[in-house]
PDB file of C-alpha atoms in Angstrom:
ATOM      1  CA  UNK A 279      17.376  -8.562  24.371  1.00 25.00           C
ATOM      2  CA  UNK A 280      20.524  -6.878  25.980  1.00 25.00           C
ATOM      3  CA  UNK A 281      23.086  -5.675  23.540  1.00 22.00           C
ATOM      4  CA  UNK A 282      26.117  -8.316  23.781  1.00 29.00           C
ATOM      5  CA  UNK A 283      29.346  -6.767  23.602  1.00 29.00           C
ATOM      6  CA  UNK A 284      31.040  -9.796  24.377  1.00 29.00           C
ATOM      7  CA  UNK A 285      33.555 -12.187  22.437  1.00 33.00           C
ATOM      8  CA  UNK A 286      34.913 -11.631  19.045  1.00 35.00           C
ATOM      9  CA  UNK A 287      33.342  -9.073  17.298  1.00 36.00           C
ATOM     10  CA  UNK A 288      33.805  -7.584  13.428  1.00 40.00           C
ATOM     11  CA  UNK A 289      34.115  -4.422  14.971  1.00 43.00           C
ATOM     12  CA  UNK A 290      34.702  -2.957  18.508  1.00 41.00           C
ATOM     13  CA  UNK A 291      31.296  -3.047  20.582  1.00 44.00           C
ATOM     14  CA  UNK A 292      29.619  -5.105  17.763  1.00 52.00           C
ATOM     15  CA  UNK A 293      28.114  -8.227  18.624  1.00 56.00           C
ATOM     16  CA  UNK A 294      27.584 -11.004  16.099  1.00 68.00           C
ATOM     17  CA  UNK A 295      24.620 -10.684  13.955  1.00 60.00           C
ATOM     18  CA  UNK A 296      22.602 -13.464  14.330  1.00 72.00           C
ATOM     19  CA  UNK A 297      19.112 -12.373  12.377  1.00 87.00           C
ATOM     20  CA  UNK A 298      18.296 -11.320   9.307  1.00 90.00           C
ATOM     21  CA  UNK A 299      17.677  -7.788  10.735  1.00 89.00           C
ATOM     22  CA  UNK A 300      20.525  -7.458  12.369  1.00 92.00           C
ATOM     23  CA  UNK A 301      22.734  -8.766   9.066  1.00 95.00           C
ATOM     24  CA  UNK A 302      20.672  -5.876   7.202  1.00 95.00           C
ATOM     25  CA  UNK A 303      21.997  -3.240   9.317  1.00 94.00           C
ATOM     26  CA  UNK A 304      25.329  -4.124   9.719  1.00 96.00           C
ATOM     27  CA  UNK A 305      25.569  -4.016   5.667  1.00 97.00           C
ATOM     28  CA  UNK A 306      23.655  -0.889   5.722  1.00 97.00           C
ATOM     29  CA  UNK A 307      25.921   0.868   7.878  1.00 96.00           C
ATOM     30  CA  UNK A 308      28.505  -0.457   5.373  1.00 97.00           C
ATOM     31  CA  UNK A 309      27.043   0.462   2.761  1.00 97.00           C
ATOM     32  CA  UNK A 310      26.961   4.453   3.899  1.00 95.00           C
ATOM     33  CA  UNK A 311      30.336   4.505   4.890  1.00 96.00           C
ATOM     34  CA  UNK A 312      31.725   2.452   1.740  1.00 95.00           C
ATOM     35  CA  UNK A 313      29.275   2.439  -1.077  1.00 95.00           C
ATOM     36  CA  UNK A 314      27.405   0.135  -2.108  1.00 96.00           C
ATOM     37  CA  UNK A 315      29.205  -1.463  -5.281  1.00 95.00           C
ATOM     38  CA  UNK A 316      32.629  -1.077  -2.786  1.00 96.00           C
ATOM     39  CA  UNK A 317      31.554  -3.152  -0.051  1.00 97.00           C
ATOM     40  CA  UNK A 318      31.710  -6.972  -0.881  1.00 97.00           C
ATOM     41  CA  UNK A 319      30.102  -9.906   0.672  1.00 97.00           C
ATOM     42  CA  UNK A 320      33.463 -10.682   2.852  1.00 97.00           C
ATOM     43  CA  UNK A 321      33.167  -7.079   4.025  1.00 97.00           C
ATOM     44  CA  UNK A 322      29.597  -7.637   5.239  1.00 97.00           C
ATOM     45  CA  UNK A 323      30.460 -11.038   7.098  1.00 96.00           C
ATOM     46  CA  UNK A 324      33.610  -9.872   8.502  1.00 95.00           C
ATOM     47  CA  UNK A 325      31.531  -6.595  10.048  1.00 95.00           C
ATOM     48  CA  UNK A 326      28.550  -8.995  11.093  1.00 95.00           C
ATOM     49  CA  UNK A 327      31.296 -11.636  12.449  1.00 93.00           C
ATOM     50  CA  UNK A 328      29.931 -14.369  10.898  1.00 94.00           C
ATOM     51  CA  UNK A 329      31.150 -16.926   8.624  1.00 94.00           C
ATOM     52  CA  UNK A 330      30.803 -16.380   4.523  1.00 95.00           C
ATOM     53  CA  UNK A 331      28.454 -19.183   4.184  1.00 94.00           C
ATOM     54  CA  UNK A 332      26.542 -18.302   6.644  1.00 95.00           C
ATOM     55  CA  UNK A 333      25.652 -14.778   4.939  1.00 96.00           C
ATOM     56  CA  UNK A 334      24.005 -16.895   2.265  1.00 95.00           C
ATOM     57  CA  UNK A 335      21.662 -18.579   4.759  1.00 94.00           C
ATOM     58  CA  UNK A 336      20.151 -15.011   4.776  1.00 94.00           C
ATOM     59  CA  UNK A 337      20.328 -13.421   1.338  1.00 95.00           C
ATOM     60  CA  UNK A 338      21.047 -15.214  -2.303  1.00 93.00           C
ATOM     61  CA  UNK A 339      23.365 -12.275  -3.041  1.00 95.00           C
ATOM     62  CA  UNK A 340      24.770  -8.546  -1.898  1.00 96.00           C
ATOM     63  CA  UNK A 341      21.696  -7.073  -4.380  1.00 95.00           C
ATOM     64  CA  UNK A 342      19.323  -9.223  -2.207  1.00 95.00           C
ATOM     65  CA  UNK A 343      20.091  -7.329   1.222  1.00 96.00           C
ATOM     66  CA  UNK A 344      18.087  -4.005   0.398  1.00 95.00           C
ATOM     67  CA  UNK A 345      15.259  -6.092   0.068  1.00 94.00           C
ATOM     68  CA  UNK A 346      14.771  -7.951   3.141  1.00 91.00           C
ATOM     69  CA  UNK A 347      12.385 -10.699   3.223  1.00 89.00           C
ATOM     70  CA  UNK A 348      10.723  -9.639  -0.006  1.00 92.00           C
ATOM     71  CA  UNK A 349       9.016 -13.128  -0.318  1.00 92.00           C
ATOM     72  CA  UNK A 350       7.825 -13.255   2.914  1.00 93.00           C
ATOM     73  CA  UNK A 351       6.479 -10.096   2.253  1.00 93.00           C
ATOM     74  CA  UNK A 352       4.688 -10.847  -1.270  1.00 95.00           C
ATOM     75  CA  UNK A 353       3.035 -13.670   0.603  1.00 95.00           C
ATOM     76  CA  UNK A 354       1.747 -11.455   3.063  1.00 95.00           C
ATOM     77  CA  UNK A 355       0.677  -8.768   0.380  1.00 96.00           C
ATOM     78  CA  UNK A 356      -1.258 -11.462  -1.625  1.00 96.00           C
ATOM     79  CA  UNK A 357      -2.886 -12.676   1.678  1.00 96.00           C
ATOM     80  CA  UNK A 358      -4.043  -9.274   2.672  1.00 96.00           C
ATOM     81  CA  UNK A 359      -5.462  -8.645  -0.646  1.00 97.00           C
ATOM     82  CA  UNK A 360      -7.521 -11.920  -0.576  1.00 95.00           C
ATOM     83  CA  UNK A 361      -8.662 -11.032   2.821  1.00 95.00           C
ATOM     84  CA  UNK A 362     -11.421  -8.627   1.839  1.00 95.00           C
ATOM     85  CA  UNK A 363     -14.634  -9.191   0.390  1.00 93.00           C
ATOM     86  CA  UNK A 364     -15.861  -8.109  -3.331  1.00 92.00           C
ATOM     87  CA  UNK A 365     -18.040  -5.634  -0.647  1.00 94.00           C
ATOM     88  CA  UNK A 366     -14.902  -3.690  -0.790  1.00 95.00           C
ATOM     89  CA  UNK A 367     -14.183  -1.721  -3.842  1.00 94.00           C
ATOM     90  CA  UNK A 368     -11.316  -3.123  -5.657  1.00 95.00           C
ATOM     91  CA  UNK A 369      -8.853   0.058  -5.129  1.00 94.00           C
ATOM     92  CA  UNK A 370     -10.132   0.725  -1.924  1.00 95.00           C
ATOM     93  CA  UNK A 371      -8.529  -2.731  -0.782  1.00 96.00           C
ATOM     94  CA  UNK A 372      -5.539  -2.020  -2.423  1.00 96.00           C
ATOM     95  CA  UNK A 373      -5.144   1.242  -1.046  1.00 96.00           C
ATOM     96  CA  UNK A 374      -5.627  -0.003   2.772  1.00 96.00           C
ATOM     97  CA  UNK A 375      -3.306  -3.151   1.806  1.00 96.00           C
ATOM     98  CA  UNK A 376      -0.600  -0.650   0.436  1.00 95.00           C
ATOM     99  CA  UNK A 377      -0.322   1.710   3.229  1.00 94.00           C
ATOM    100  CA  UNK A 378      -0.608  -1.295   5.920  1.00 94.00           C
ATOM    101  CA  UNK A 379       2.295  -2.896   3.967  1.00 92.00           C
ATOM    102  CA  UNK A 380       4.502   0.419   4.409  1.00 90.00           C
ATOM    103  CA  UNK A 381       3.968   0.762   7.774  1.00 90.00           C
ATOM    104  CA  UNK A 382       7.175   0.204   9.840  1.00 86.00           C
ATOM    105  CA  UNK A 383       7.835   0.658  13.746  1.00 87.00           C
ATOM    106  CA  UNK A 384       9.395   3.970  14.666  1.00 86.00           C
ATOM    107  CA  UNK A 385      12.497   2.448  15.225  1.00 87.00           C
ATOM    108  CA  UNK A 386      13.016   0.578  12.155  1.00 86.00           C
ATOM    109  CA  UNK A 387      12.069   4.035   9.853  1.00 88.00           C
ATOM    110  CA  UNK A 388      15.807   4.869   9.544  1.00 90.00           C
ATOM    111  CA  UNK A 389      16.541   1.442   8.669  1.00 90.00           C
ATOM    112  CA  UNK A 390      13.965   1.652   5.961  1.00 92.00           C
ATOM    113  CA  UNK A 391      15.055   4.794   4.449  1.00 92.00           C
ATOM    114  CA  UNK A 392      18.069   3.629   4.321  1.00 93.00           C
ATOM    115  CA  UNK A 393      16.735   0.818   2.362  1.00 93.00           C
ATOM    116  CA  UNK A 394      14.830   2.885   0.248  1.00 94.00           C
ATOM    117  CA  UNK A 395      17.668   5.133  -0.771  1.00 94.00           C
ATOM    118  CA  UNK A 396      19.207   2.054  -2.074  1.00 95.00           C
ATOM    119  CA  UNK A 397      16.574   0.598  -4.236  1.00 94.00           C
ATOM    120  CA  UNK A 398      15.856   3.986  -5.386  1.00 94.00           C
ATOM    121  CA  UNK A 399      19.030   5.710  -5.514  1.00 93.00           C
ATOM    122  CA  UNK A 400      21.932   3.133  -6.586  1.00 94.00           C
ATOM    123  CA  UNK A 401      22.348   1.946 -10.137  1.00 92.00           C
ATOM    124  CA  UNK A 402      24.124  -0.755  -9.127  1.00 90.00           C
ATOM    125  CA  UNK A 403      20.770  -2.068  -8.148  1.00 92.00           C
ATOM    126  CA  UNK A 404      18.767  -1.089 -11.016  1.00 88.00           C
ATOM    127  CA  UNK A 405      18.884  -4.202 -12.870  1.00 88.00           C
ATOM    128  CA  UNK A 406      17.959  -6.580  -9.935  1.00 89.00           C
ATOM    129  CA  UNK A 407      15.126  -4.551  -8.729  1.00 91.00           C
ATOM    130  CA  UNK A 408      13.348  -4.748 -12.093  1.00 91.00           C
ATOM    131  CA  UNK A 409      12.745  -8.122 -11.273  1.00 91.00           C
ATOM    132  CA  UNK A 410      11.740  -7.491  -7.755  1.00 94.00           C
ATOM    133  CA  UNK A 411       9.247  -4.942  -9.266  1.00 95.00           C
ATOM    134  CA  UNK A 412       8.263  -7.690 -11.798  1.00 96.00           C
ATOM    135  CA  UNK A 413       7.106  -9.868  -8.801  1.00 96.00           C
ATOM    136  CA  UNK A 414       5.292  -6.964  -6.874  1.00 96.00           C
ATOM    137  CA  UNK A 415       3.167  -6.197  -9.862  1.00 97.00           C
ATOM    138  CA  UNK A 416       2.318  -9.305 -10.407  1.00 97.00           C
ATOM    139  CA  UNK A 417       0.613  -9.850  -7.033  1.00 97.00           C
ATOM    140  CA  UNK A 418      -1.556  -6.646  -7.641  1.00 97.00           C
ATOM    141  CA  UNK A 419      -2.331  -7.878 -11.133  1.00 98.00           C
ATOM    142  CA  UNK A 420      -3.069 -11.261 -10.058  1.00 97.00           C
ATOM    143  CA  UNK A 421      -5.656  -9.699  -7.274  1.00 97.00           C
ATOM    144  CA  UNK A 422      -7.391  -7.628 -10.108  1.00 97.00           C
ATOM    145  CA  UNK A 423      -7.543 -10.014 -12.677  1.00 97.00           C
ATOM    146  CA  UNK A 424      -9.606 -12.220  -9.887  1.00 96.00           C
ATOM    147  CA  UNK A 425     -11.772  -9.261  -9.373  1.00 95.00           C
ATOM    148  CA  UNK A 426     -12.400  -8.500 -12.753  1.00 95.00           C
ATOM    149  CA  UNK A 427     -13.015 -12.006 -13.792  1.00 96.00           C
ATOM    150  CA  UNK A 428     -10.021 -11.364 -16.626  1.00 96.00           C
ATOM    151  CA  UNK A 429      -6.870 -12.886 -17.326  1.00 97.00           C
ATOM    152  CA  UNK A 430      -3.858 -11.319 -15.409  1.00 97.00           C
ATOM    153  CA  UNK A 431      -1.783 -10.557 -18.074  1.00 96.00           C
ATOM    154  CA  UNK A 432      -5.142  -8.831 -19.928  1.00 97.00           C
ATOM    155  CA  UNK A 433      -4.745  -4.585 -19.735  1.00 96.00           C
ATOM    156  CA  UNK A 434      -6.577  -3.733 -17.032  1.00 95.00           C
ATOM    157  CA  UNK A 435      -5.213  -6.140 -14.496  1.00 97.00           C
ATOM    158  CA  UNK A 436      -1.570  -4.941 -15.879  1.00 97.00           C
ATOM    159  CA  UNK A 437      -2.388  -1.714 -16.163  1.00 96.00           C
ATOM    160  CA  UNK A 438      -3.471  -1.089 -12.674  1.00 95.00           C
ATOM    161  CA  UNK A 439      -0.693  -2.645 -11.783  1.00 97.00           C
ATOM    162  CA  UNK A 440       1.930  -0.689 -12.931  1.00 97.00           C
ATOM    163  CA  UNK A 441      -0.240   2.573 -12.410  1.00 96.00           C
ATOM    164  CA  UNK A 442      -0.039   1.309  -8.219  1.00 96.00           C
ATOM    165  CA  UNK A 443       3.607   0.416  -8.190  1.00 96.00           C
ATOM    166  CA  UNK A 444       4.238   3.939  -9.774  1.00 96.00           C
ATOM    167  CA  UNK A 445       2.546   6.304  -7.170  1.00 95.00           C
ATOM    168  CA  UNK A 446       3.803   3.942  -4.707  1.00 95.00           C
ATOM    169  CA  UNK A 447       7.144   5.011  -5.743  1.00 95.00           C
ATOM    170  CA  UNK A 448       6.964   8.710  -6.445  1.00 95.00           C
ATOM    171  CA  UNK A 449       5.435   8.591  -2.718  1.00 96.00           C
ATOM    172  CA  UNK A 450       8.973   7.056  -1.506  1.00 95.00           C
ATOM    173  CA  UNK A 451      11.050   9.665  -3.299  1.00 95.00           C
ATOM    174  CA  UNK A 452       8.471  12.280  -2.149  1.00 95.00           C
ATOM    175  CA  UNK A 453       9.324  10.824   1.164  1.00 95.00           C
ATOM    176  CA  UNK A 454      12.771  10.453   0.814  1.00 95.00           C
ATOM    177  CA  UNK A 455      13.387  14.034  -0.241  1.00 93.00           C
ATOM    178  CA  UNK A 456      11.688  15.332   2.670  1.00 89.00           C
ATOM    179  CA  UNK A 457      12.490  14.563   6.294  1.00 84.00           C
ATOM    180  CA  UNK A 458       9.237  16.207   7.829  1.00 85.00           C
ATOM    181  CA  UNK A 459       7.241  14.140   5.665  1.00 88.00           C
ATOM    182  CA  UNK A 460       4.884  10.376   6.926  1.00 92.00           C
ATOM    183  CA  UNK A 461       5.167   7.454   3.929  1.00 93.00           C
ATOM    184  CA  UNK A 462       1.997   6.289   5.108  1.00 94.00           C
ATOM    185  CA  UNK A 463       0.401   9.681   4.096  1.00 95.00           C
ATOM    186  CA  UNK A 464       2.225  10.211   0.932  1.00 95.00           C
ATOM    187  CA  UNK A 465       1.066   6.682   0.136  1.00 95.00           C
ATOM    188  CA  UNK A 466      -2.409   7.066   0.989  1.00 95.00           C
ATOM    189  CA  UNK A 467      -3.089  10.346  -0.986  1.00 94.00           C
ATOM    190  CA  UNK A 468      -1.017   9.096  -3.975  1.00 94.00           C
ATOM    191  CA  UNK A 469      -3.494   5.588  -4.098  1.00 94.00           C
ATOM    192  CA  UNK A 470      -6.375   7.977  -3.288  1.00 93.00           C
ATOM    193  CA  UNK A 471      -5.940  10.212  -6.210  1.00 92.00           C
ATOM    194  CA  UNK A 472      -5.095   7.189  -8.671  1.00 92.00           C
ATOM    195  CA  UNK A 473      -8.254   5.721  -7.620  1.00 89.00           C
ATOM    196  CA  UNK A 474     -10.463   8.684  -8.136  1.00 86.00           C
ATOM    197  CA  UNK A 475      -8.780   8.355 -11.799  1.00 77.00           C
ATOM    198  CA  UNK A 476      -9.540   4.678 -12.332  1.00 58.00           C
ATOM    199  CA  UNK A 477     -12.965   5.472 -11.230  1.00 52.00           C
ATOM    200  CA  UNK A 478     -13.768   8.148 -13.923  1.00 44.00           C
ATOM    201  CA  UNK A 479     -14.339   5.500 -16.447  1.00 43.00           C
ATOM    202  CA  UNK A 480     -18.066   5.030 -17.378  1.00 34.00           C
ATOM    203  CA  UNK A 481     -17.491   2.205 -19.883  1.00 43.00           C
ATOM    204  CA  UNK A 482     -15.994   0.011 -17.922  1.00 48.00           C
ATOM    205  CA  UNK A 483     -15.687   0.748 -13.764  1.00 45.00           C
ATOM    206  CA  UNK A 484     -13.235  -0.464 -11.658  1.00 48.00           C
ATOM    207  CA  UNK A 485     -15.260  -3.013  -9.194  1.00 48.00           C
TER     208      UNK A 485
END
């Protein structure tokens, strides 16, 4: 779709935001200019040339903006994990799906970097992010529990879910610190290292 610069806009040359992604981009620019805490929902709505109530059609709060379409992404994650049969080892499934989960088109990579900088480095978002991380871990733990025939709250499903989140966050931190780094390569390496550790157990090997 060609860029539309006609009609009223929040800023010169900016067309009205008409999708979640466009609204995210507007918000990310304001967060970079003003800081996350100093930017209000009214600021975002004004810059996006939308009504305040329209903002809430896309996001429940300002804290939800960096998480994007998180619920939809969790559904995709769950479906992809379940797509693999028992012939593929558990940690190999997690590695493949986690890598695919984090593939973004080249044109979206700068925005994804802004997203992760907000999520990992803005103190005001940490409490909210804890709830999101919990939901993400739950999807991993449910998959592991089904594979191992154990309750989702048993030690192995929970330990693996926490560990997978940990290596994913470590990979993201490396990616943010290095302009020349490839995110999917970092994630692939991190999960392979994690898988080798879990696979080393002889008493109760991960299946």
